[in-house]
Amino acid sequence: MAGKPRLVRKNVKLANSEIAVYASPKMGAALEEVLSSMDLYHGVRLAQVLEAVYSQGKRDGARAALEGLDASVAALKTKIPHRNPGRPKKG
């Protein structure tokens, strides 16, 4: 069944870049309302907060990806039967 999309893309312009925010239509309308009825000072402050949240999200996503990769490599290492050649050390 094709219907309305569940997520709507809203572009938020920041000082150095533009962020695509995917949100429900209600959240998109709320974001549009907040961005339209804001004075310059509060708009700049919101842009600073959004930039900080965006960069933190990128770092968290990268960390999660690397941790998942490390976990899968560790799982693969347990499945590979490898021992050093020679007699095992006593102890």
XYZ file of N, CA, C and O in Angstrom:
364
model
N 0.826 -1.169 0.000
C 0.000 0.000 0.000
C 0.878 1.242 0.000
O 1.655 1.448 0.917
N 0.751 2.044 -1.022
C 1.504 3.284 -1.088
C 0.669 4.390 -0.466
O -0.488 4.587 -0.787
N 1.266 5.091 0.450
C 0.584 6.190 1.109
C 1.554 7.332 1.327
O 2.591 7.422 0.681
N 1.213 8.180 2.247
C 2.093 9.292 2.569
C 3.347 8.762 3.251
O 3.295 7.778 3.988
N 4.481 9.404 3.007
C 5.697 8.952 3.689
C 5.608 9.212 5.188
O 4.998 10.187 5.629
N 6.185 8.319 5.956
C 6.146 8.477 7.405
C 7.122 9.545 7.875
O 6.884 10.205 8.870
N 8.232 9.697 7.167
C 9.220 10.695 7.533
C 9.324 11.736 6.426
O 9.312 11.413 5.249
N 9.417 12.989 6.845
C 9.527 14.097 5.911
C 10.895 14.735 6.102
O 11.355 14.905 7.233
N 11.530 15.088 4.993
C 12.860 15.698 5.061
C 12.730 17.214 5.179
O 12.050 17.861 4.391
N 13.392 17.766 6.184
C 13.468 19.216 6.377
C 14.941 19.584 6.394
O 15.731 18.979 7.118
N 15.334 20.564 5.606
C 16.711 21.021 5.586
C 16.871 22.183 6.554
O 16.148 23.173 6.471
N 17.814 22.046 7.473
C 18.105 23.090 8.439
C 19.440 23.705 8.054
O 20.465 23.019 8.007
N 19.438 24.999 7.762
C 20.666 25.685 7.363
C 21.417 26.137 8.600
O 20.870 26.821 9.466
N 22.681 25.724 8.676
C 23.554 26.158 9.757
C 24.586 27.119 9.187
O 24.562 27.436 8.007
N 25.484 27.584 10.021
C 26.466 28.560 9.569
C 27.361 27.988 8.475
O 27.620 28.646 7.467
N 27.845 26.766 8.650
C 28.813 26.183 7.720
C 28.227 25.120 6.805
O 28.859 24.749 5.829
N 27.072 24.597 7.135
C 26.543 23.486 6.351
C 25.029 23.448 6.451
O 24.408 24.322 7.034
N 24.476 22.418 5.865
C 23.038 22.202 5.895
C 22.784 20.774 6.341
O 23.423 19.842 5.853
N 21.872 20.599 7.278
C 21.569 19.279 7.819
C 20.185 18.869 7.353
O 19.236 19.649 7.456
N 20.072 17.649 6.846
C 18.782 17.097 6.470
C 18.206 16.389 7.691
O 18.789 15.442 8.197
N 17.079 16.874 8.174
C 16.420 16.293 9.339
C 15.215 15.505 8.842
O 14.348 16.056 8.170
N 15.191 14.221 9.144
C 14.064 13.368 8.777
C 13.190 13.196 10.013
O 13.637 12.661 11.019
N 11.957 13.672 9.930
C 11.066 13.629 11.083
C 9.641 13.363 10.603
O 9.342 13.465 9.417
N 8.790 13.041 11.560
C 7.390 12.845 11.232
C 6.808 14.186 10.776
O 7.381 15.241 11.050
N 5.693 14.157 10.085
C 5.113 15.424 9.629
C 4.821 16.398 10.777
O 5.028 17.595 10.626
N 4.396 15.889 11.920
C 4.131 16.770 13.069
C 5.423 17.398 13.579
O 5.474 18.588 13.875
N 6.489 16.587 13.685
C 7.759 17.120 14.164
C 8.353 18.076 13.138
O 8.969 19.080 13.492
N 8.171 17.781 11.863
C 8.647 18.681 10.814
C 7.946 20.022 10.866
O 8.572 21.073 10.703
N 6.641 19.991 11.112
C 5.889 21.246 11.238
C 6.339 22.016 12.471
O 6.460 23.249 12.430
N 6.600 21.304 13.566
C 7.080 21.969 14.779
C 8.449 22.601 14.548
O 8.715 23.729 14.975
N 9.315 21.902 13.852
C 10.646 22.443 13.545
C 10.525 23.670 12.655
O 11.194 24.681 12.883
N 9.671 23.597 11.661
C 9.442 24.733 10.769
C 8.904 25.937 11.544
O 9.329 27.067 11.319
N 7.991 25.692 12.469
C 7.420 26.770 13.285
C 8.480 27.413 14.176
O 8.564 28.626 14.285
N 9.299 26.571 14.794
C 10.346 27.094 15.675
C 11.354 27.914 14.877
O 11.776 28.989 15.300
N 11.726 27.409 13.705
C 12.717 28.116 12.895
C 12.170 29.406 12.305
O 12.914 30.375 12.124
N 10.887 29.462 12.014
C 10.320 30.652 11.374
C 10.038 31.782 12.368
O 10.152 32.945 12.017
N 9.677 31.455 13.602
C 9.280 32.495 14.553
C 10.391 32.834 15.543
O 10.122 33.221 16.665
N 11.637 32.736 15.107
C 12.759 32.923 16.012
C 13.520 34.190 15.626
O 13.719 34.463 14.447
N 13.938 34.953 16.635
C 14.756 36.115 16.332
C 16.196 35.677 16.057
O 16.541 34.501 16.182
N 17.039 36.619 15.673
C 18.390 36.303 15.236
C 19.226 35.669 16.344
O 19.904 34.663 16.126
N 19.162 36.207 17.545
C 19.972 35.689 18.653
C 19.627 34.226 18.944
O 20.500 33.365 19.013
N 18.330 33.953 19.108
C 17.915 32.585 19.429
C 18.139 31.644 18.244
O 18.400 30.456 18.433
N 18.062 32.176 17.031
C 18.351 31.357 15.867
C 19.803 30.920 15.819
O 20.117 29.769 15.516
N 20.707 31.845 16.151
C 22.127 31.509 16.183
C 22.402 30.502 17.289
O 23.160 29.540 17.106
N 21.804 30.696 18.451
C 21.998 29.761 19.558
C 21.470 28.369 19.195
O 22.102 27.365 19.496
N 20.307 28.314 18.543
C 19.761 27.024 18.117
C 20.681 26.361 17.094
O 20.914 25.155 17.159
N 21.224 27.151 16.176
C 22.141 26.600 15.181
C 23.384 26.028 15.858
O 23.865 24.955 15.477
N 23.898 26.705 16.885
C 25.062 26.199 17.608
C 24.744 24.888 18.311
O 25.542 23.945 18.292
N 23.583 24.809 18.924
C 23.181 23.577 19.613
C 22.999 22.453 18.608
O 23.455 21.321 18.834
N 22.359 22.730 17.480
C 22.148 21.697 16.467
C 23.472 21.216 15.888
O 23.634 20.016 15.627
N 24.425 22.113 15.678
C 25.740 21.694 15.185
C 26.436 20.784 16.188
O 27.041 19.785 15.816
N 26.347 21.131 17.472
C 26.973 20.304 18.507
C 26.318 18.922 18.564
O 27.006 17.902 18.652
N 25.008 18.882 18.490
C 24.288 17.603 18.528
C 24.618 16.774 17.297
O 24.844 15.565 17.384
N 24.698 17.415 16.136
C 25.008 16.704 14.891
C 26.414 16.113 14.935
O 26.610 14.946 14.603
N 27.391 16.898 15.364
C 28.763 16.378 15.401
C 28.903 15.277 16.446
O 29.620 14.296 16.232
N 28.209 15.409 17.580
C 28.249 14.354 18.588
C 27.602 13.080 18.062
O 28.083 11.977 18.301
N 26.526 13.215 17.307
C 25.873 12.054 16.716
C 26.768 11.345 15.714
O 26.783 10.116 15.642
N 27.536 12.116 14.941
C 28.473 11.496 14.007
C 29.548 10.714 14.756
O 29.904 9.603 14.374
N 30.059 11.280 15.853
C 31.083 10.581 16.631
C 30.506 9.331 17.276
O 31.140 8.272 17.285
N 29.301 9.439 17.836
C 28.672 8.276 18.464
C 28.397 7.184 17.441
O 28.568 5.997 17.725
N 27.960 7.565 16.258
C 27.699 6.580 15.214
C 28.971 5.875 14.768
O 28.984 4.663 14.562
N 30.053 6.633 14.649
C 31.329 6.028 14.263
C 31.818 5.077 15.349
O 32.315 3.990 15.060
N 31.661 5.481 16.613
C 32.090 4.621 17.711
C 31.267 3.336 17.735
O 31.814 2.239 17.907
N 29.965 3.446 17.524
C 29.108 2.251 17.516
C 29.489 1.320 16.372
O 29.501 0.094 16.544
N 29.816 1.893 15.218
C 30.211 1.062 14.082
C 31.518 0.331 14.377
O 31.651 -0.864 14.090
N 32.479 1.021 14.958
C 33.760 0.382 15.274
C 33.615 -0.665 16.366
O 34.263 -1.709 16.309
N 32.781 -0.395 17.366
C 32.563 -1.398 18.413
C 31.893 -2.642 17.846
O 32.235 -3.769 18.221
N 30.952 -2.463 16.943
C 30.313 -3.609 16.298
C 31.297 -4.400 15.462
O 31.272 -5.637 15.449
N 32.180 -3.688 14.787
C 33.210 -4.354 13.994
C 34.172 -5.127 14.888
O 34.522 -6.266 14.591
N 34.587 -4.522 16.001
C 35.477 -5.208 16.934
C 34.821 -6.459 17.512
O 35.470 -7.495 17.668
N 33.535 -6.374 17.825
C 32.828 -7.528 18.374
C 32.745 -8.658 17.355
O 32.937 -9.839 17.696
N 32.499 -8.314 16.102
C 32.405 -9.367 15.087
C 33.777 -9.979 14.802
O 33.880 -11.179 14.555
N 34.833 -9.175 14.854
C 36.179 -9.715 14.667
C 36.537 -10.642 15.824
O 37.115 -11.720 15.625
N 36.174 -10.261 17.043
C 36.443 -11.118 18.207
C 35.685 -12.440 18.090
O 36.221 -13.509 18.422
N 34.443 -12.387 17.598
C 33.667 -13.612 17.416
C 34.304 -14.499 16.345
O 34.337 -15.728 16.484
N 34.829 -13.889 15.298
C 35.492 -14.672 14.257
C 36.786 -15.304 14.768
O 37.120 -16.429 14.402
N 37.507 -14.599 15.612
C 38.757 -15.137 16.145
C 38.512 -16.385 16.984
O 39.342 -17.293 17.010
N 37.386 -16.440 17.681
C 37.091 -17.625 18.489
C 36.739 -18.827 17.597
O 36.919 -19.965 18.011
N 36.237 -18.567 16.402
C 35.837 -19.657 15.509
C 37.008 -20.224 14.717
O 36.914 -21.324 14.197
N 38.103 -19.477 14.606
C 39.260 -19.944 13.837
C 40.169 -20.742 14.762
O 40.708 -20.198 15.732
N 40.366 -22.040 14.491
C 41.224 -22.852 15.357
C 42.701 -22.590 15.034
O 43.260 -23.174 14.108
N 43.325 -21.712 15.771
C 44.723 -21.393 15.527
C 45.515 -21.503 16.819
O 45.101 -20.999 17.855
N 46.640 -22.179 16.744
C 47.579 -22.270 17.862
C 48.969 -22.026 17.317
O 49.248 -22.334 16.169
N 49.806 -21.523 18.146
C 51.200 -21.372 17.749
C 51.825 -22.748 17.587
O 51.483 -23.679 18.327
N 52.757 -22.901 16.666
C 53.380 -24.214 16.454
C 54.262 -24.594 17.655
O 54.768 -23.750 18.378
N 54.414 -25.869 17.862
C 55.279 -26.350 18.928
C 54.488 -26.804 20.132
O 53.247 -26.774 20.159
N 55.214 -27.224 21.118
C 54.612 -27.715 22.326
C 54.178 -26.551 23.221
O 54.920 -25.586 23.376
N 52.977 -26.615 23.827
C 52.536 -25.527 24.695
C 53.434 -25.382 25.922
O 53.972 -26.364 26.445
N 53.584 -24.156 26.370
C 54.407 -23.903 27.549
C 53.710 -24.424 28.811
O 52.484 -24.392 28.910
N 54.497 -24.840 29.767
C 53.940 -25.268 31.054
C 53.628 -24.022 31.873
O 54.358 -23.057 31.846
N 52.575 -24.139 32.631
C 52.404 -23.036 33.545
C 51.067 -22.577 33.671
O 50.355 -21.864 33.869
